[in-house]
Coordinates of C-alpha atoms and ligand atoms in Angstrom, one line a residue:
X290 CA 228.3 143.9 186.8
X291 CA 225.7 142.3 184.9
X292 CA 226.4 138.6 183.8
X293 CA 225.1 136.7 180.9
X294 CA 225.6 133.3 182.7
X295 CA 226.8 131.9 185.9
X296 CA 230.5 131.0 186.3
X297 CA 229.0 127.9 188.5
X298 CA 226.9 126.7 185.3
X299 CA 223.2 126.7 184.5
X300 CA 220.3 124.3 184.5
X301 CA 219.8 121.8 181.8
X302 CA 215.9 123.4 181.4
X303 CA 213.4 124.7 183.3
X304 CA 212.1 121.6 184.7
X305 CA 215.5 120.7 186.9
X306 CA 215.3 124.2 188.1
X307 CA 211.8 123.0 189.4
X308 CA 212.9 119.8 190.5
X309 CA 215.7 121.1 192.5
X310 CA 213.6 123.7 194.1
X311 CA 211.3 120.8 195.1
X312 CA 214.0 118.8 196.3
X313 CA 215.3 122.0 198.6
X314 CA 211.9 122.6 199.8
X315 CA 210.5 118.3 200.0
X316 CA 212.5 117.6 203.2
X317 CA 212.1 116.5 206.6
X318 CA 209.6 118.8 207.7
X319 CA 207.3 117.2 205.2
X320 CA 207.3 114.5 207.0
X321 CA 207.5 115.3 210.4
X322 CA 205.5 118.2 210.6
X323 CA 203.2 118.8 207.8
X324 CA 200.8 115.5 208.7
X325 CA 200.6 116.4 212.4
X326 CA 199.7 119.9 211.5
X327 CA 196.7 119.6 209.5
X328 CA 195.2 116.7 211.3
X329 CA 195.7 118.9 214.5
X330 CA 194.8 122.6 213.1
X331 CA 191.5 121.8 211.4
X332 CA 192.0 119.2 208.4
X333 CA 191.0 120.4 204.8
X334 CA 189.9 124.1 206.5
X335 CA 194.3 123.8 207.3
X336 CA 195.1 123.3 203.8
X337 CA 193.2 125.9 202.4
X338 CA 194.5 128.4 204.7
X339 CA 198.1 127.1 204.1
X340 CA 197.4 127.8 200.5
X341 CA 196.6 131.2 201.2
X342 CA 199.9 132.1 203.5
X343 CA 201.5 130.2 200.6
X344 CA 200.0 132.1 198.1
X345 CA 200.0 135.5 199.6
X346 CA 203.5 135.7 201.4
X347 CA 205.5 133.2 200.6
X348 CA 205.0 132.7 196.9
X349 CA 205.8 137.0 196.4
X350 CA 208.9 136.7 198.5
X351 CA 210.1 133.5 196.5
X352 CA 209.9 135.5 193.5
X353 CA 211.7 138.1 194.9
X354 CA 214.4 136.0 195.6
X355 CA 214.2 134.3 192.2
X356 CA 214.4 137.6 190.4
X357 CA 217.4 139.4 192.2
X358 CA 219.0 135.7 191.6
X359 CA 218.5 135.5 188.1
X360 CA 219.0 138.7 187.3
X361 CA 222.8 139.2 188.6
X362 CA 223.7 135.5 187.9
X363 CA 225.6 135.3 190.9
X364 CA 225.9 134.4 194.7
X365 CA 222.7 135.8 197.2
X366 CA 225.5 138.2 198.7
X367 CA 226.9 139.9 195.6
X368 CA 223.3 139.9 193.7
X369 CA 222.1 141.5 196.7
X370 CA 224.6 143.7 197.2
X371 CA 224.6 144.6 193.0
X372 CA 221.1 145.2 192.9
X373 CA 221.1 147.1 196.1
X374 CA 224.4 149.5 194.6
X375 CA 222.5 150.1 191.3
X376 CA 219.4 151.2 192.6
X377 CA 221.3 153.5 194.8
X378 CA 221.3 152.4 197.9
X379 CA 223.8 151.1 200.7
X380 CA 226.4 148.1 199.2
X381 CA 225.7 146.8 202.8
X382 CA 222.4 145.6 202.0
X383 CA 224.6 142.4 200.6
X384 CA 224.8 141.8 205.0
X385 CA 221.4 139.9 204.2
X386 CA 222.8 137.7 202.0
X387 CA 226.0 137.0 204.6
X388 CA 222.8 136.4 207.1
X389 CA 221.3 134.0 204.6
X390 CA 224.3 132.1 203.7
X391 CA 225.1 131.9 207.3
X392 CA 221.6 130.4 208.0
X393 CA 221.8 127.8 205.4
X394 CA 225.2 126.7 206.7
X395 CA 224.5 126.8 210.1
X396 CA 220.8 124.2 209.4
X397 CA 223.0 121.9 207.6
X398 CA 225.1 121.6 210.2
X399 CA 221.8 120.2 212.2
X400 CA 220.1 118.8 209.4
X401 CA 223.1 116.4 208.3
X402 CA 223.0 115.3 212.1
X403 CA 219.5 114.2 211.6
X404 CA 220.2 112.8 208.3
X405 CA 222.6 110.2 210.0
X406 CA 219.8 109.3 211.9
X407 CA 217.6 108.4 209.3
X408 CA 220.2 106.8 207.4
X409 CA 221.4 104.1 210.9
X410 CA 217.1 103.5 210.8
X411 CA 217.3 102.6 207.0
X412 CA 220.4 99.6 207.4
X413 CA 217.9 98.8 210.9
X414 CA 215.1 98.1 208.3
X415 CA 217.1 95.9 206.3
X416 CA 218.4 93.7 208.8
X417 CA 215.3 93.5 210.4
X418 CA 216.6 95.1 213.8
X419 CA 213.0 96.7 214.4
X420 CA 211.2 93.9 213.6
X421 CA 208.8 92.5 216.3
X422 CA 209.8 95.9 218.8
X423 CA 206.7 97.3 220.4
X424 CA 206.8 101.8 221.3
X425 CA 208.7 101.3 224.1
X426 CA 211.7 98.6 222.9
X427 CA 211.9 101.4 219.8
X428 CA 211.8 104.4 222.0
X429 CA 215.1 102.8 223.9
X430 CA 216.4 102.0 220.4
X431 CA 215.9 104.9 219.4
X432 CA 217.4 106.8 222.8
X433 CA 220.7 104.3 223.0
X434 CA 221.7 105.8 219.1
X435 CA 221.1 109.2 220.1
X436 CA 223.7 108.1 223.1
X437 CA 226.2 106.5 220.2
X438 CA 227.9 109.3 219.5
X439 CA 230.4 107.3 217.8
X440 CA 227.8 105.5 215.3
X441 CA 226.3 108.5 214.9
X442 CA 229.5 110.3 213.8
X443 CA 229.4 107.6 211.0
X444 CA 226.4 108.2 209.4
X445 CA 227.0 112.2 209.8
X446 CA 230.4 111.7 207.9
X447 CA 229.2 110.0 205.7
X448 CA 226.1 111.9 204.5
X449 CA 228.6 115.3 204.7
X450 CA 230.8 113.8 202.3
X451 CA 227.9 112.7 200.1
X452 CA 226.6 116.2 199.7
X453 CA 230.0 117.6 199.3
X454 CA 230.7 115.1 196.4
X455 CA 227.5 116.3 194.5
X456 CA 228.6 120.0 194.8
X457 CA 231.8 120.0 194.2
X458 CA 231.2 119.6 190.5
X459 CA 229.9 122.1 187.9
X460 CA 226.3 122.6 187.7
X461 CA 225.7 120.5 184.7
X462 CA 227.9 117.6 186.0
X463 CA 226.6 117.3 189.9
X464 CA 223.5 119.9 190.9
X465 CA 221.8 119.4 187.8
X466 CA 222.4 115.6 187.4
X467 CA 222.1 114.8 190.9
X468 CA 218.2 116.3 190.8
X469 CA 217.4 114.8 187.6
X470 CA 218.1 111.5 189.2
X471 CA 217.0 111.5 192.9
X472 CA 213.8 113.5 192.5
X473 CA 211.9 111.0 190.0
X474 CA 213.5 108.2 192.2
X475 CA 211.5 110.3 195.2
X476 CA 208.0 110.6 193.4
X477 CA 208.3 107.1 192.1
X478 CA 209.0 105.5 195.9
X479 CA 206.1 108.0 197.0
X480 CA 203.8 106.1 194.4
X481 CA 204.8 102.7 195.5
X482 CA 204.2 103.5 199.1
X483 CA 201.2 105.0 198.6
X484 CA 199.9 101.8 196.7
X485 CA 201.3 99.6 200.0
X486 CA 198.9 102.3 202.4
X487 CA 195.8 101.6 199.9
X488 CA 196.3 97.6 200.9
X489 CA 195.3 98.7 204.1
X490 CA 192.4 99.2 204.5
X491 CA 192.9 102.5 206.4
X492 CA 193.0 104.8 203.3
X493 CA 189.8 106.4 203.7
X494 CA 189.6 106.9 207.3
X495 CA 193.4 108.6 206.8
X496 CA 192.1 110.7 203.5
X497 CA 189.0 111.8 206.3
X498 CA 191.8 112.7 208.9
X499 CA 193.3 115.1 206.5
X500 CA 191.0 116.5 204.5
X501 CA 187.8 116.9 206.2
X502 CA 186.8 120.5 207.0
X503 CA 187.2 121.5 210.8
X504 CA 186.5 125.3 210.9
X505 CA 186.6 125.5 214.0
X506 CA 190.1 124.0 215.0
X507 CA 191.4 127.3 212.6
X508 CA 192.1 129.8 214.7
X509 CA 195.8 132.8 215.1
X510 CA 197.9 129.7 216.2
X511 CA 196.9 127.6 213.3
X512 CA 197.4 131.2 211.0
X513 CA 201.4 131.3 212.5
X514 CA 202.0 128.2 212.2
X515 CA 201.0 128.0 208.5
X516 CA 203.2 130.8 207.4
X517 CA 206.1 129.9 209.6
X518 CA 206.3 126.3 208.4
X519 CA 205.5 127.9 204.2
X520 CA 208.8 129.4 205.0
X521 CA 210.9 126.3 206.6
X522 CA 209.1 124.1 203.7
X523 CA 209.4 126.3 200.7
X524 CA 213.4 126.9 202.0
X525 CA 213.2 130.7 201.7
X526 CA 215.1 133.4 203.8
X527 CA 218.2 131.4 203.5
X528 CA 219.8 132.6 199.7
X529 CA 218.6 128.5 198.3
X530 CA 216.2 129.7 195.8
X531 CA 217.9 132.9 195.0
X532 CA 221.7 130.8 194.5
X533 CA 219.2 128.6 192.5
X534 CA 217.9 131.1 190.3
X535 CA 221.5 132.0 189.2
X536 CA 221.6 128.8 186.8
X537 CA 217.8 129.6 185.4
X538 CA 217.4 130.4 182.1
X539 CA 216.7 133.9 180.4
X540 CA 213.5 132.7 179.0
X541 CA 212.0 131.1 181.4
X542 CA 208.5 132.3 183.1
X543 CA 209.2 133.2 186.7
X544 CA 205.6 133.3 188.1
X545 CA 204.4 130.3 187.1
X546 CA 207.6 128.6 187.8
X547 CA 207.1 129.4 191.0
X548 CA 203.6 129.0 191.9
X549 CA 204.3 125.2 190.3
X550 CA 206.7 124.6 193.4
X551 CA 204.7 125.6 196.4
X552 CA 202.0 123.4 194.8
X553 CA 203.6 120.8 194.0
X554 CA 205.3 120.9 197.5
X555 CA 201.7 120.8 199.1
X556 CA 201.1 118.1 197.1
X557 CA 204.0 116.2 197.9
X558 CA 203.5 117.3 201.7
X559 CA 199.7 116.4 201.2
X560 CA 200.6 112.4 199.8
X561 CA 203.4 111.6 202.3
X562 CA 200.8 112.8 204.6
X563 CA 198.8 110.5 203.4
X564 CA 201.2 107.6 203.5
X565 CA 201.9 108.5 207.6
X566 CA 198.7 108.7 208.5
X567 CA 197.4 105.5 207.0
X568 CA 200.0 103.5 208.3
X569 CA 200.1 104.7 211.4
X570 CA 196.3 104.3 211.8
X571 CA 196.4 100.7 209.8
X572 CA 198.8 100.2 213.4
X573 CA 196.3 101.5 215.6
X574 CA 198.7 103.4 216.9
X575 CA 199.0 107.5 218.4
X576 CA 200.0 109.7 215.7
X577 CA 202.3 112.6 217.1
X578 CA 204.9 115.1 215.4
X579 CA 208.6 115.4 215.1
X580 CA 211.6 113.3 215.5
X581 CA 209.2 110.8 217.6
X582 CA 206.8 110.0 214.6
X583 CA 210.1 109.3 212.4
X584 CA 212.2 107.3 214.6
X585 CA 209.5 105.4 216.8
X586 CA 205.8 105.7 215.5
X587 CA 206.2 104.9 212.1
X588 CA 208.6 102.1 212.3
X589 CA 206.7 100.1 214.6
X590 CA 203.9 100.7 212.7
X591 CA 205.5 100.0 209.3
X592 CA 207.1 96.3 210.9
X593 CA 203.2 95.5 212.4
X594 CA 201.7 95.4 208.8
X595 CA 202.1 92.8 206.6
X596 CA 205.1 93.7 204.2
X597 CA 206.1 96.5 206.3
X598 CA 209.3 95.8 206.3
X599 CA 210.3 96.1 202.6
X600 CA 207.9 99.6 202.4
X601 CA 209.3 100.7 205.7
X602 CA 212.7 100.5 204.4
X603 CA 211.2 102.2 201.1
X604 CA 209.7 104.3 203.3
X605 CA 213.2 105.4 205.0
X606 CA 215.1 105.5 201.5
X607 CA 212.4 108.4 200.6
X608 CA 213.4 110.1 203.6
X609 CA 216.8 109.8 203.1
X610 CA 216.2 111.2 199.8
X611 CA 214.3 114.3 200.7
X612 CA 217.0 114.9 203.4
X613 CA 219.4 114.4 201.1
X614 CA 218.3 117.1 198.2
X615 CA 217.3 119.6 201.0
X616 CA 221.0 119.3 202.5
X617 CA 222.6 119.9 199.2
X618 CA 220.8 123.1 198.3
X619 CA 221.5 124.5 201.6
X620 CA 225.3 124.5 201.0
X621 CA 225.2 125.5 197.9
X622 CA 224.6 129.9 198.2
X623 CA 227.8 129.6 200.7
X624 CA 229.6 127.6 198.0
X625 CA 228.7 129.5 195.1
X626 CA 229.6 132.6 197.2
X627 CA 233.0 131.4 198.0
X628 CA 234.0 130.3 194.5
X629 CA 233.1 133.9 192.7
X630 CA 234.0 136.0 195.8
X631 CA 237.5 134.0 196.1
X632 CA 237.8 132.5 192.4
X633 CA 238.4 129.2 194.6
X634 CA 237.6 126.0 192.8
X635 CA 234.2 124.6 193.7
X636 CA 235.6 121.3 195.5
X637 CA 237.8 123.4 197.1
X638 CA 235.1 125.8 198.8
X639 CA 232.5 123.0 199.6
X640 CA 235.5 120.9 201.0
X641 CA 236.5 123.7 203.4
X642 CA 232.4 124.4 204.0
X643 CA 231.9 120.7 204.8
X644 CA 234.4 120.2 206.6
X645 CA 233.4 123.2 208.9
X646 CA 229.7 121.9 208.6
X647 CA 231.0 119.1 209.8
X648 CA 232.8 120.3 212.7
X649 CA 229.8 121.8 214.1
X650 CA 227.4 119.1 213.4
X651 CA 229.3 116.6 215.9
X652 CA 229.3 119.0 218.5
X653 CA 225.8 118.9 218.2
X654 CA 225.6 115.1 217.6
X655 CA 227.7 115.2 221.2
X656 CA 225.9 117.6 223.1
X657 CA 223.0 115.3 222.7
X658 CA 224.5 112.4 223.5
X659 CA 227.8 111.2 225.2
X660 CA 228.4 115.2 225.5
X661 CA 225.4 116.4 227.3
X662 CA 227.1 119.2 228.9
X663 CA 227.9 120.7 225.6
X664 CA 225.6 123.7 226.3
X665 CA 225.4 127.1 225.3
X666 CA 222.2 129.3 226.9
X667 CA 221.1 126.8 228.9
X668 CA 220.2 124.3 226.0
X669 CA 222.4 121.9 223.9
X670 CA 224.2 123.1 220.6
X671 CA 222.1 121.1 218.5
X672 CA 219.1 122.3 219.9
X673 CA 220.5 126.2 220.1
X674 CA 221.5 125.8 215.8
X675 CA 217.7 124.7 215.7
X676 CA 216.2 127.4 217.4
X677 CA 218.1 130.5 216.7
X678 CA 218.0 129.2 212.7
X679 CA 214.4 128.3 212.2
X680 CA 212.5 130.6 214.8
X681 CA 215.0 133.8 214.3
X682 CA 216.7 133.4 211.2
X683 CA 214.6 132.4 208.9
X684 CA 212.0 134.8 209.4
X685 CA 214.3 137.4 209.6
X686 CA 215.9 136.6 205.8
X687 CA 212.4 136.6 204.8
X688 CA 211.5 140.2 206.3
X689 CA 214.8 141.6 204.9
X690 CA 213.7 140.1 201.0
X691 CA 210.3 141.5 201.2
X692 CA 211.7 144.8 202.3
X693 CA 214.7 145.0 200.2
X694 CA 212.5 144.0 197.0
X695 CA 209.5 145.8 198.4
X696 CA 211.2 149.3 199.0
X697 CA 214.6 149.4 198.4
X698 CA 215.7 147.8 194.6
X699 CA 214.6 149.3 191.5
X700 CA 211.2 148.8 190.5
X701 CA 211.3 148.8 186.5
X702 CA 214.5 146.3 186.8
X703 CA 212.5 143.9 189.3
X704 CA 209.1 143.9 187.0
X705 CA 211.0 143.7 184.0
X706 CA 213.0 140.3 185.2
X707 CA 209.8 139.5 186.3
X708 CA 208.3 139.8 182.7
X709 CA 204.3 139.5 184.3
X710 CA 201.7 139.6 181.2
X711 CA 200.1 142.2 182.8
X712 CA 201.2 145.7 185.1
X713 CA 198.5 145.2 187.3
X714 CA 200.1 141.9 188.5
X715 CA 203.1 143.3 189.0
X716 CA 201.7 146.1 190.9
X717 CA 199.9 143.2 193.2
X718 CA 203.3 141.2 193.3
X719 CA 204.9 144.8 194.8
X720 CA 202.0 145.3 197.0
X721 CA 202.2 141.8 198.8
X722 CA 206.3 142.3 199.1
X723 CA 205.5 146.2 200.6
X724 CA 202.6 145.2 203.1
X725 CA 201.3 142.1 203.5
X726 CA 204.8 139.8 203.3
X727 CA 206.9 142.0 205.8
X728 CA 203.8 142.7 208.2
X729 CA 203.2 138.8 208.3
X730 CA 206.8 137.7 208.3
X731 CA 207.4 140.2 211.2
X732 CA 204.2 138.9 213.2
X733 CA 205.8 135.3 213.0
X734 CA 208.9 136.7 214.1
X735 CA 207.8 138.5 217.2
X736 CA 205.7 135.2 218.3
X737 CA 208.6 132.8 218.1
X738 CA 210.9 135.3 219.8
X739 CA 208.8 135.4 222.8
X740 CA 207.7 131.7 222.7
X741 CA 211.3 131.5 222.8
X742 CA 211.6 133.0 225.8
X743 CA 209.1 133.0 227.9
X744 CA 208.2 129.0 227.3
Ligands
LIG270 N1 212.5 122.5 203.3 C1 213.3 121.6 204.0 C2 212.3 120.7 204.8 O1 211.2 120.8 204.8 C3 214.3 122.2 204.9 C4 215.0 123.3 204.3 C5 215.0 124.6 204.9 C6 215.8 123.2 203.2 C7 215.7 125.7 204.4 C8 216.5 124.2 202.6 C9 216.4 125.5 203.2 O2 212.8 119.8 205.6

């Protein structure tokens, strides 16, 4: 059944729905990742390919997801499996929304993990604990609270019951409200920190890391890693944007909505970039990726400069932030799919979600520290929800969109949500989702698999 609204509630305008999309896809990955990426894979040549994967297969599937959302006003596994039913096909296409759901759960449940970290770093900053520590003194800081499993449960609880708070109000009252809020508190910290990396003196040398044009470092690994990380970055496969869409207006323009949030994403990706590298060079220090760059790199560097402490605090709050915003959209598809599947209460389906979030999240926060024999496969739990989400998972929702839009859903209902000015866009739009996004999606998905395994 068609609905005119959401039972969950809708978006004040069309700018929240574009700030929350920006909060779900501004995250950790755009600071841990993104930096390391271009200055490794070829610089300003990186960017412009990004944009291309971007434009070419990840912005078509995101519209997928935003019209099938939109369109049935509902949870990614009924407007799947509506859309699917009316078009003709088999009501068990809604399985790729229970995959999606699933997925988002199941990264939360890692992601909140790693939240607490970055929450124990931010109350280091203000006391000053990091002050004066060199790599190495950080490095064991950093080891002996990956070994606290009992500080560590803390911050995890914590930062669980934070997001459940948001969500367990209406739309109006806590999603909506919430983004309003923490997003232009995000940009505005970005601002500020960007004006501490200008005092410097490292700016330029940093803009000349990232943008200058290395052709020549471009080559298939720098191709796969730009699509696989549009994918993590712009949140897709995992029902986000298409629970999102739900609470969009009627009205509102869905490709340009879109194509706003991948590039503002890059932007935002492109400035923090900015922020890391600078400091880090300003340090003299080695730049390198992941959870090292976050939780040693960066805060020696920040406490070296003058005033470092104050914008590496700042700088912490902004992670804490972007964590924060990613976290909440990724429970909300199993929440809003719980509340219209089971007419629960919305605090009462996040409550049960969290808690079982929860649950899992300290067995990884265990099998990495006082628990290292927590392993499944060989490798720890937290490690395992990593992997099997991000390299299998994700991917996999994003093949299943692309195909399910591509060939499967009804055409004239899919181009008319849509609304394009012209047919010969849409035709390109269905074009992308039939060939290119499937073909490209499936080529990531094969790599990672046998990275997986054979590495
Ligand atoms: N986009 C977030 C980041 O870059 C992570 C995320 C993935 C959030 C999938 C929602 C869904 O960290």
């Amino acid at each position: 059944m068609r609905q005119m609204l959401s039972m969950q509630g809708s978006w004040s305008n069309r700018w929240v729905f574009i700030l929350a999309a920006m909060g779900s896809s501004v995250g950790l990955g755009n600071i841990w990742l993104f930096p390391i990426m271009v200055g490794q894979y070829g610089g300003g040549a990186f960017i412009l390919l990004y944009l291309c994967c971007m434009l070419l297969v990840a912005v078509p599937i995101m519209m997928a997801e935003v019209v099938i959302g939109r369109h049935a006003r509902q949870n990614p596994v009924n407007a799947i499996e509506g859309a699917a039913v009316s078009a003709g096909a088999s009501r068990h296409w809604r399985l790729v929304g229970v995959l999606a759901i699933f997925c988002g759960f199941l990264i939360f449940s890692y992601y909140s993990v790693v939240a607490g970290w970055v929450l124990h770093y931010l109350v280091a900053m203000i006391f000053g604990q990091l002050n004066g520590l060199g790599v190495d003194q950080t490095s064991r800081f950093f080891n002996a609270l990956l070994a606290d499993s009992q500080m560590l449960l803390l911050w995890h609880s914590l930062f669980v019951l934070l997001v459940i708070w948001v969500l367990a109000q209406r739309v109006e009252r806590g999603l909506d409200r919430a983004m309003r809020f923490l997003m232009p508190v995000l940009f505005l910290m970005l601002f500020m920190l960007l004006g501490f990396a200008l005092t410097t003196g490292e700016f330029v040398p940093a803009t000349e890391y990232l943008f200058n044009f290395h052709l020549q470092d471009i080559g298939w690994d720098a191709v796969l890693i730009a699509l696989g990380h549009s994918f993590f970055t712009l949140a897709l496969g995992v029902g986000v944007i298409m629970a999102y869409s739900a609470y969009m207006g009627k009205g509102d323009a869905i490709a340009p909505t879109v194509i706003a949030i991948g590039v503002f994403d890059t932007l935002v990706a492109m400035l923090i970039g900015l922020v890391v590298v600078t400091v880090v060079m300003a340090a003299q220090m080695e730049l390198r990726s992941g959870p090292g760059l976050l939780f040693v790199t960066l805060p020696v560097a920040f406490t070296q400069l003058p005033g470092g402490q104050v914008f590496g605090f700042l700088f912490f709050l902004l992670a804490a932030v972007a964590a924060l915003t990613s976290a909440i959209s990724l429970l909300e598809p199993a929440t809003a799919w719980l509340t219209e599947r089971f007419r629960w209460s919305r605090a009462r389906a996040v409550s049960l979600l969290g808690v079982l979030a929860w649950g899992l999240g300290v067995a990884a926060l265990y099998s990495l520290g006082q628990l290292p024999d927590l392993k499944l496969l060989g490798v720890s739990i937290f490690d395992l929800i990593d992997i099997t989400t991000t390299i299998l998972f994700l991917p996999l929702g994003g093949i299943a969109v692309a195909v399910l839009a591509g060939w499967v859903l009804d055409k004239e209902v899919l181009t008319a949500e849509l609304a394009l000015s012209s047919p010969s866009l849409a035709s390109l739009w269905l074009w992308l989702l039939r060939f290119i996004a499937p073909s490209a999606v499936g080529l990531i998905f094969v790599m990672n698999l046998y990275n997986a395994l054979y590495s």
